[in-house]
Amino acid sequence: MKKVHKKFFNCDVICSYFLHSLVLLFAASEFEMDGDYLIGGLFDIHHVSGTPYRDRPETITCSSQRLILSSYRRFQLMRFSVAEINNSTSLLPNVTLGYKIFDHCSDTQNFPGIFNLISVNDFIQPWDESRKNLSKVTAVVGTYTSTETLTVAPLFMMNLIPMVSYGAASSVFSRKQNFPSFLRTVHPNKDVIEVVFNILKQFSWRWVSFLYSDGDYGKDGLDLFMDKIKDTDICLAYTKGLTENTDYPQTLKQLEIQRVGVIIVFAPEWTAEALIKAAIKENITNKVWIAGDAWSLHKQLPKEEGIRNIGTVLGVAEPVLTIPGFSDFIYFSKAESQQENANQGKFCNQNCDCSNVTADDIINADPSFNFPVYSAVYAIAHALHTALQCGDGRCSPDITVDPYMVLTALKKSNFSLLNHRVQFDDNGDPNFGSYSIVFWNHSGDAEEVGFYSFHSSFQFNINSTKIQWHANGEVPKSICSKECNEGSAKKQEGIHKCCFSCTVCPNGTYVNITEDPYDCIDCKDTEWSEAGSTSCNLRLVEYVPFTDIGAVVIMVGTWIFIGLIIAVSVLFAINYNTPVVKSAGGPICFLILVCLSLSDISVFFYFGEPTTASCILRFLPFLMFYTVCLACFVVRSFQIVCIFKIAAKFPNLLSWWTKYNGQWLIITVAFITQAITLTIGYSIAPSKPFNDTMSYSKSIILGCDFNFEGIAASLVLLLSLCCLCFIFSYMGKDLPKNYNEAKAITFCLLLLIFTWIILATASILYHGKHIHTFTALAILSSLYSFLLWYFLPKCYIIIFQPHKNTQQHFQGLIQNYTKTVSQ
């Protein structure tokens, strides 16, 4: 505590000239008035345009700097508010308010005025727990800028002296842990940024620039704006912090280079003045300027020569409220001030030197932040009214009011003022008010064209018909790149997402500009799209139904095949002991016929919507039983060749074949081997339904996923039997005609091979649903080849040439063959 006390006294020594010598108070001064309770005031009546180099701490004489007429008006409004409250019989009855106001023209060179407000008998005792050593100041109104407030606010926070700002809008002041006794009657920057954002959305302006004062107020606005547009289609093309040393021509040149059509200026009025005047001088044209609430109601700039050339100026402003009696007060006050002794001594920066300012100048000055000043003074008065337990025309005389008591009451403020309900939220921010949207018309006035309400269901509205746009009466555009045509995706160029080229989305993709305009989205497997689409269409699901004409024909052919098999079986059974049946294979014939009839089961499973069972049964019966058929033909071919050619050379082989029934052994081994390979194959890679989405973009072909690895061994076995059958049948090509089964078998095999070559070629060239019909047809054709070219010729002999179905006829053929061979 002693170290802090000492620190302040070092500063006190530096400013001793002001704290000890210039402490006289004069009733005639505009800056001071006695009262039962004292309110401090900090107004930047004058503005320091630069911070000169100092080799030692030194205060500044504000009256020697540039006069800010709008601030002087706010200063007079505080005086008026106090006078109005003192004349009130309902608010603070029999209690008078006094004030001590300082011209706070610099954030670093005005500490003597601050120390004067918080000092007690010219001494500063921070965190003094003794109530008798508290400052006479009950609360403070001010300051105007965020930077000034950040500098001085901690000094008032020490003893929880309420500080009600009418202009400091930076977000940092909403942090109560850092600024526990700070409140404000001006809306924080986030509210202004919200209105600006809505204006940009209203007119679809996406390519904007943000120029800001290089201080706490401007930087906070920039941060809030960047956060606001982060996930939107608005891009920040250019930003620049503006100071007294800014090279405005270079800044404006950058705006031209970036082709920015909308410029947001988030800065106090003196900075905005310099920028706009530079824009006029540099002949910057056809821009939309969006003014923050600090300069949107500027009185001189809208009338500046050449202002129309720069484009259209829109602004966000607090609604202009007429404060009854203020004009009369100004006329009366200026009349009195002319009688004031100019040589009267005052505390530093309590002198305006405004003798050349008329009452009309003040009344016609920029009215920005007037109601925040007015409501700040009234909020303090109402809080004091509550702390003093005023009521029934009197206030309690026995209560000693401390600043923290006023602070507690301030936070609970709830009163009506000029039809506004004045309240504060938990952060000390105003819970009342609205914003006007203004347009600088050709008459040089800020005309209201819209509004933004914070506490209404209908929050935002702009009547754009009132705005006289510079672009031939049409709403100007501000974009980096023209919007892409429908069905095209944006391809970002550079760091800004608003700058892009356009790419037509290819087949099978689409672009959804509401979700992601920068990417072509793949359609689902069940959907399709053409190039340049904005949505996908459902694919047509295709498969061969049982009612398809091709399916009907094949199934009818299958039933005919089964009927023929039955007929041949009956005919062979009746003529079982005849030479033709015996030469065809005898009992093996019936096994072949049965297996052929069982093989055609596969045909029926190629139609209808595929299932796991139907996919398995498409090939399983055919592979299983057709293997037996081929094994039978291999055995039959071998037997014929063995009897006529091999037996003479290898008699033991024929004896072994006959003794051990070699034909049945081979057939059984082939059947068991195929059964095992199919079982293993389907276990490793089972056939299952498959949706072909690659062959056709607009349809899905339902089929079965045949894994070649799963049936490879089965196909190898089948192919091996075909080769053996072909070899044995070729060896017996010159045998007797009735015993020459080899030629028939060879022809059947050639038909079989030809059929599957055609199917393989069709499968390569065509991938539609009818490939399943072709496959079923190939299976049926494979079955018909043996039936038609092996069995039907024998049936023809049995029925129409019975004389050839005799033992004598066959023996004659054998004898002729023997003679031919012996010769």
Short mmCIF file of C-alpha atoms in Angstrom, two decimals, residues 407-743:
data_model
loop_
_atom_site.label_atom_id
_atom_site.label_comp_id
_atom_site.label_asym_id
_atom_site.label_seq_id
_atom_site.Cartn_x
_atom_site.Cartn_y
_atom_site.Cartn_z
CA LEU A 407 -22.70 2.18 -8.28
CA THR A 408 -25.07 -0.43 -6.81
CA ALA A 409 -28.07 1.72 -7.63
CA LEU A 410 -26.74 2.50 -11.11
CA LYS A 411 -26.58 -1.17 -12.02
CA LYS A 412 -30.27 -1.47 -11.11
CA SER A 413 -31.33 1.58 -13.11
CA ASN A 414 -34.83 1.36 -14.55
CA PHE A 415 -36.45 4.66 -15.44
CA SER A 416 -38.07 6.35 -18.41
CA LEU A 417 -36.34 9.21 -20.21
CA LEU A 418 -37.70 10.77 -23.42
CA ASN A 419 -39.80 7.64 -24.02
CA HIS A 420 -36.77 5.36 -23.53
CA ARG A 421 -36.52 2.85 -20.72
CA VAL A 422 -32.97 3.28 -19.35
CA GLN A 423 -31.49 0.03 -18.06
CA PHE A 424 -28.10 -1.69 -17.96
CA ASP A 425 -27.25 -5.35 -18.44
CA ASP A 426 -24.86 -7.36 -16.28
CA ASN A 427 -21.88 -5.98 -18.19
CA GLY A 428 -22.88 -2.37 -17.64
CA ASP A 429 -23.90 -1.99 -21.28
CA PRO A 430 -27.14 -0.21 -22.21
CA ASN A 431 -30.26 -2.32 -22.42
CA PHE A 432 -32.09 0.28 -24.45
CA GLY A 433 -31.94 2.26 -27.66
CA SER A 434 -31.70 1.59 -31.38
CA TYR A 435 -29.71 2.69 -34.40
CA SER A 436 -30.74 4.72 -37.39
CA ILE A 437 -29.37 4.08 -40.85
CA VAL A 438 -28.75 7.41 -42.57
CA PHE A 439 -27.94 8.55 -46.09
CA TRP A 440 -26.09 11.76 -46.94
CA ASN A 441 -28.51 13.27 -49.45
CA HIS A 442 -27.80 15.89 -52.05
CA SER A 443 -28.97 18.63 -49.68
CA GLY A 444 -26.10 17.88 -47.34
CA ASP A 445 -28.26 16.30 -44.63
CA ALA A 446 -28.11 12.90 -42.99
CA GLU A 447 -31.49 11.52 -43.99
CA GLU A 448 -32.84 8.53 -42.09
CA VAL A 449 -33.54 5.63 -44.45
CA GLY A 450 -33.75 2.71 -42.04
CA PHE A 451 -33.40 1.46 -38.51
CA TYR A 452 -32.08 -1.35 -36.37
CA SER A 453 -33.88 -2.12 -33.13
CA PHE A 454 -32.29 -4.15 -30.35
CA HIS A 455 -35.51 -5.06 -28.58
CA SER A 456 -38.05 -5.71 -31.32
CA SER A 457 -39.15 -8.68 -33.37
CA PHE A 458 -38.80 -6.52 -36.50
CA GLN A 459 -35.18 -5.58 -36.03
CA PHE A 460 -33.83 -4.36 -39.35
CA ASN A 461 -35.25 -2.37 -42.22
CA ILE A 462 -33.91 -0.15 -45.00
CA ASN A 463 -36.04 1.80 -47.46
CA SER A 464 -33.57 1.72 -50.34
CA THR A 465 -35.87 3.82 -52.52
CA LYS A 466 -34.89 6.86 -50.46
CA ILE A 467 -31.21 6.37 -51.31
CA GLN A 468 -29.93 8.27 -54.33
CA TRP A 469 -27.26 5.87 -55.54
CA HIS A 470 -24.32 7.15 -57.51
CA ALA A 471 -24.55 4.21 -59.95
CA ASN A 472 -27.35 5.58 -62.19
CA GLY A 473 -29.89 5.04 -59.46
CA GLU A 474 -29.07 1.32 -59.14
CA VAL A 475 -27.62 -0.40 -56.11
CA PRO A 476 -23.84 -0.53 -56.67
CA LYS A 477 -22.11 -3.88 -56.74
CA SER A 478 -19.00 -4.75 -54.80
CA ILE A 479 -17.64 -8.16 -55.70
CA CYS A 480 -14.22 -9.55 -56.53
CA SER A 481 -15.47 -12.10 -59.06
CA LYS A 482 -18.77 -12.49 -60.85
CA GLU A 483 -20.98 -15.28 -59.60
CA CYS A 484 -20.58 -18.59 -61.38
CA ASN A 485 -23.25 -19.93 -63.67
CA GLU A 486 -25.61 -22.53 -62.29
CA GLY A 487 -23.89 -25.87 -61.90
CA SER A 488 -20.38 -24.44 -61.66
CA ALA A 489 -18.19 -24.56 -58.56
CA LYS A 490 -15.90 -21.78 -57.45
CA LYS A 491 -12.16 -22.28 -57.41
CA GLN A 492 -10.56 -19.86 -55.00
CA GLU A 493 -7.78 -17.70 -56.35
CA GLY A 494 -5.47 -16.16 -53.79
CA ILE A 495 -6.25 -15.76 -50.11
CA HIS A 496 -9.75 -14.35 -50.53
CA LYS A 497 -12.63 -16.73 -51.04
CA CYS A 498 -14.54 -13.98 -52.90
CA CYS A 499 -11.96 -14.12 -55.70
CA PHE A 500 -12.45 -17.23 -57.78
CA SER A 501 -12.73 -18.83 -61.17
CA CYS A 502 -15.59 -21.08 -62.19
CA THR A 503 -15.42 -24.79 -63.02
CA VAL A 504 -18.34 -26.76 -64.44
CA CYS A 505 -19.04 -29.77 -62.25
CA PRO A 506 -18.53 -33.00 -64.27
CA ASN A 507 -20.94 -35.90 -64.68
CA GLY A 508 -21.82 -37.61 -61.44
CA THR A 509 -21.28 -34.48 -59.33
CA TYR A 510 -23.24 -31.38 -58.42
CA VAL A 511 -22.73 -28.10 -56.61
CA ASN A 512 -24.87 -26.84 -53.74
CA ILE A 513 -24.18 -23.12 -53.44
CA THR A 514 -25.98 -22.86 -50.10
CA GLU A 515 -23.78 -25.50 -48.46
CA ASP A 516 -20.46 -25.33 -50.27
CA PRO A 517 -20.11 -23.31 -53.49
CA TYR A 518 -16.41 -24.23 -53.71
CA ASP A 519 -16.70 -27.97 -54.23
CA CYS A 520 -18.34 -30.36 -56.66
CA ILE A 521 -20.06 -32.96 -54.50
CA ASP A 522 -20.14 -36.57 -55.68
CA CYS A 523 -23.59 -38.01 -56.16
CA LYS A 524 -24.50 -41.09 -54.15
CA ASP A 525 -24.22 -44.48 -55.78
CA THR A 526 -27.99 -44.48 -56.22
CA GLU A 527 -27.97 -41.10 -58.00
CA TRP A 528 -26.73 -39.55 -61.24
CA SER A 529 -26.23 -36.10 -62.67
CA GLU A 530 -25.17 -34.47 -65.91
CA ALA A 531 -22.33 -31.94 -66.15
CA GLY A 532 -23.24 -28.60 -64.61
CA SER A 533 -25.91 -29.93 -62.24
CA THR A 534 -27.13 -28.43 -58.99
CA SER A 535 -28.67 -31.66 -57.74
CA CYS A 536 -28.66 -35.38 -58.38
CA ASN A 537 -31.39 -37.57 -59.82
CA LEU A 538 -32.28 -41.02 -58.59
CA ARG A 539 -30.92 -43.73 -60.84
CA LEU A 540 -33.25 -46.17 -62.54
CA VAL A 541 -32.83 -49.59 -60.93
CA GLU A 542 -32.69 -52.22 -63.64
CA TYR A 543 -32.82 -56.01 -63.57
CA VAL A 544 -34.50 -58.65 -65.72
CA PRO A 545 -37.91 -59.41 -64.24
CA PHE A 546 -39.67 -62.72 -64.77
CA THR A 547 -42.16 -60.92 -66.99
CA ASP A 548 -39.48 -59.72 -69.44
CA ILE A 549 -40.06 -61.08 -72.92
CA GLY A 550 -36.55 -62.53 -73.09
CA ALA A 551 -36.95 -64.18 -69.70
CA VAL A 552 -40.29 -65.67 -70.73
CA VAL A 553 -38.84 -67.09 -73.95
CA ILE A 554 -35.88 -68.63 -72.13
CA MET A 555 -38.02 -70.10 -69.37
CA VAL A 556 -40.40 -71.57 -71.96
CA GLY A 557 -37.34 -73.00 -73.75
CA THR A 558 -36.18 -74.45 -70.45
CA TRP A 559 -39.51 -76.19 -69.83
CA ILE A 560 -39.45 -77.51 -73.38
CA PHE A 561 -35.91 -78.78 -72.70
CA ILE A 562 -37.15 -80.55 -69.57
CA GLY A 563 -40.02 -82.05 -71.55
CA LEU A 564 -37.61 -83.28 -74.22
CA ILE A 565 -35.34 -84.76 -71.53
CA ILE A 566 -38.28 -86.67 -70.11
CA ALA A 567 -39.35 -87.83 -73.53
CA VAL A 568 -35.84 -89.02 -74.44
CA SER A 569 -35.52 -90.77 -71.07
CA VAL A 570 -38.80 -92.62 -71.62
CA LEU A 571 -37.82 -93.56 -75.16
CA PHE A 572 -34.42 -94.81 -74.03
CA ALA A 573 -35.97 -96.71 -71.14
CA ILE A 574 -38.34 -98.47 -73.53
CA ASN A 575 -35.51 -99.33 -75.89
CA TYR A 576 -32.95 -99.89 -73.19
CA ASN A 577 -31.67 -103.22 -74.58
CA THR A 578 -31.35 -102.05 -78.15
CA PRO A 579 -27.91 -101.48 -79.74
CA VAL A 580 -28.46 -97.74 -80.21
CA VAL A 581 -29.10 -97.13 -76.51
CA LYS A 582 -26.19 -99.35 -75.54
CA SER A 583 -23.86 -97.62 -78.00
CA ALA A 584 -24.98 -94.24 -76.58
CA GLY A 585 -23.77 -95.31 -73.18
CA GLY A 586 -26.45 -97.45 -71.70
CA PRO A 587 -27.01 -96.51 -68.05
CA ILE A 588 -24.67 -93.51 -68.42
CA CYS A 589 -27.21 -91.98 -70.81
CA PHE A 590 -29.74 -91.74 -68.02
CA LEU A 591 -27.19 -90.12 -65.72
CA ILE A 592 -26.38 -87.57 -68.45
CA LEU A 593 -30.07 -86.82 -69.01
CA VAL A 594 -30.71 -86.40 -65.29
CA CYS A 595 -27.70 -84.09 -64.91
CA LEU A 596 -28.74 -82.04 -67.94
CA SER A 597 -32.19 -81.55 -66.44
CA LEU A 598 -30.66 -80.59 -63.08
CA SER A 599 -28.25 -78.16 -64.75
CA ASP A 600 -31.09 -76.11 -66.19
CA ILE A 601 -32.17 -75.13 -62.68
CA SER A 602 -29.59 -72.33 -62.90
CA VAL A 603 -31.52 -70.65 -65.72
CA PHE A 604 -34.45 -69.64 -63.49
CA PHE A 605 -32.24 -67.69 -61.06
CA TYR A 606 -31.07 -65.16 -63.65
CA PHE A 607 -34.38 -63.34 -63.49
CA GLY A 608 -35.96 -61.26 -60.76
CA GLU A 609 -34.20 -59.09 -58.21
CA PRO A 610 -30.93 -60.74 -57.17
CA THR A 611 -30.56 -62.18 -53.69
CA THR A 612 -27.69 -64.01 -52.03
CA ALA A 613 -29.40 -67.36 -52.66
CA SER A 614 -30.19 -66.61 -56.30
CA CYS A 615 -26.63 -65.43 -56.90
CA ILE A 616 -25.23 -68.72 -55.59
CA LEU A 617 -27.73 -70.82 -57.55
CA ARG A 618 -27.00 -69.05 -60.85
CA PHE A 619 -23.87 -71.13 -61.37
CA LEU A 620 -23.80 -73.80 -58.66
CA PRO A 621 -26.24 -76.34 -60.23
CA PHE A 622 -24.82 -75.79 -63.69
CA LEU A 623 -21.18 -76.20 -62.65
CA MET A 624 -21.94 -79.17 -60.42
CA PHE A 625 -24.11 -81.25 -62.80
CA TYR A 626 -22.60 -80.15 -66.07
CA THR A 627 -19.29 -81.43 -64.70
CA VAL A 628 -20.93 -84.85 -64.33
CA CYS A 629 -22.23 -84.62 -67.92
CA LEU A 630 -18.76 -83.82 -69.27
CA ALA A 631 -17.24 -86.60 -67.12
CA CYS A 632 -19.78 -89.02 -68.64
CA PHE A 633 -18.85 -87.90 -72.17
CA VAL A 634 -15.14 -88.22 -71.33
CA VAL A 635 -15.76 -91.77 -70.11
CA ARG A 636 -17.97 -92.57 -73.11
CA SER A 637 -15.34 -91.25 -75.56
CA PHE A 638 -12.61 -93.16 -73.80
CA GLN A 639 -14.61 -96.40 -73.81
CA ILE A 640 -15.19 -96.23 -77.57
CA VAL A 641 -11.55 -95.48 -78.31
CA CYS A 642 -10.41 -98.13 -75.82
CA ILE A 643 -12.59 -100.87 -77.39
CA PHE A 644 -11.57 -100.20 -80.94
CA LYS A 645 -7.98 -98.97 -80.62
CA ILE A 646 -6.39 -99.30 -77.18
CA ALA A 647 -7.61 -102.77 -76.14
CA ALA A 648 -5.52 -104.54 -78.75
CA LYS A 649 -2.36 -102.82 -77.66
CA PHE A 650 -3.12 -102.61 -73.95
CA PRO A 651 -5.42 -105.54 -73.04
CA ASN A 652 -4.67 -105.18 -69.33
CA LEU A 653 -6.01 -101.63 -69.34
CA LEU A 654 -9.36 -102.80 -70.73
CA SER A 655 -9.41 -105.66 -68.21
CA TRP A 656 -8.74 -103.26 -65.32
CA TRP A 657 -11.34 -100.80 -66.65
CA THR A 658 -13.97 -103.50 -66.84
CA LYS A 659 -13.11 -105.16 -63.52
CA TYR A 660 -13.17 -102.00 -61.43
CA ASN A 661 -15.93 -100.12 -63.31
CA GLY A 662 -13.51 -97.39 -64.32
CA GLN A 663 -16.27 -95.28 -65.91
CA TRP A 664 -18.15 -94.89 -62.61
CA LEU A 665 -14.94 -94.28 -60.72
CA ILE A 666 -13.97 -91.39 -63.02
CA ILE A 667 -17.46 -89.87 -62.88
CA THR A 668 -17.56 -90.12 -59.09
CA VAL A 669 -14.11 -88.59 -58.68
CA ALA A 670 -15.06 -85.71 -61.00
CA PHE A 671 -18.31 -85.08 -59.11
CA ILE A 672 -16.65 -85.18 -55.66
CA THR A 673 -13.78 -82.99 -56.80
CA GLN A 674 -16.15 -80.39 -58.24
CA ALA A 675 -18.30 -80.47 -55.10
CA ILE A 676 -15.25 -79.85 -52.91
CA THR A 677 -13.89 -77.02 -55.09
CA LEU A 678 -17.29 -75.30 -55.23
CA THR A 679 -17.76 -75.61 -51.48
CA ILE A 680 -14.32 -74.15 -50.77
CA GLY A 681 -14.72 -71.46 -53.46
CA TYR A 682 -18.10 -70.22 -52.26
CA SER A 683 -16.87 -70.29 -48.67
CA ILE A 684 -13.87 -68.10 -49.47
CA ALA A 685 -15.60 -65.74 -51.90
CA PRO A 686 -19.35 -66.22 -51.88
CA SER A 687 -21.35 -64.73 -54.68
CA LYS A 688 -23.62 -61.93 -53.51
CA PRO A 689 -25.86 -59.23 -54.98
CA PHE A 690 -23.94 -56.40 -56.67
CA ASN A 691 -25.08 -53.00 -57.86
CA ASP A 692 -23.30 -51.98 -61.04
CA THR A 693 -23.07 -48.18 -60.80
CA MET A 694 -20.14 -47.75 -63.18
CA SER A 695 -21.46 -48.96 -66.52
CA TYR A 696 -24.28 -46.44 -66.89
CA SER A 697 -24.59 -43.06 -65.24
CA LYS A 698 -28.38 -42.95 -65.19
CA SER A 699 -29.14 -46.49 -64.05
CA ILE A 700 -28.08 -49.16 -61.58
CA ILE A 701 -27.79 -52.66 -62.94
CA LEU A 702 -28.64 -55.24 -60.30
CA GLY A 703 -26.52 -58.33 -60.68
CA CYS A 704 -24.26 -60.69 -58.81
CA ASP A 705 -20.68 -60.18 -57.79
CA PHE A 706 -18.85 -63.25 -59.08
CA ASN A 707 -15.42 -63.57 -57.62
CA PHE A 708 -13.30 -65.36 -60.20
CA GLU A 709 -10.96 -66.65 -57.50
CA GLY A 710 -13.86 -68.49 -55.89
CA ILE A 711 -14.80 -70.53 -58.97
CA ALA A 712 -11.39 -70.66 -60.69
CA ALA A 713 -10.71 -74.24 -59.59
CA SER A 714 -14.17 -75.35 -60.73
CA LEU A 715 -13.67 -73.77 -64.14
CA VAL A 716 -10.25 -75.39 -64.46
CA LEU A 717 -11.80 -78.80 -63.76
CA LEU A 718 -14.56 -78.15 -66.27
CA LEU A 719 -12.07 -77.00 -68.89
CA SER A 720 -9.87 -80.07 -68.25
CA LEU A 721 -12.83 -82.40 -68.83
CA CYS A 722 -13.64 -80.55 -72.06
CA CYS A 723 -10.06 -81.01 -73.27
CA LEU A 724 -10.00 -84.73 -72.43
CA CYS A 725 -13.37 -85.21 -74.04
CA PHE A 726 -12.19 -83.39 -77.17
CA ILE A 727 -8.97 -85.48 -77.31
CA PHE A 728 -10.72 -88.86 -76.98
CA SER A 729 -13.49 -87.92 -79.37
CA TYR A 730 -10.94 -86.80 -81.97
CA MET A 731 -9.09 -90.10 -81.62
CA GLY A 732 -12.30 -91.94 -82.55
CA LYS A 733 -13.25 -89.87 -85.58
CA ASP A 734 -12.83 -92.85 -88.00
CA LEU A 735 -14.84 -95.43 -86.02
CA PRO A 736 -17.99 -97.12 -87.44
CA LYS A 737 -20.85 -94.74 -88.04
CA ASN A 738 -23.21 -96.09 -85.42
CA TYR A 739 -20.36 -96.25 -82.90
CA ASN A 740 -18.95 -92.92 -83.89
CA GLU A 741 -20.18 -90.99 -80.88
CA ALA A 742 -16.92 -89.02 -81.06
CA LYS A 743 -18.04 -86.86 -83.95
#
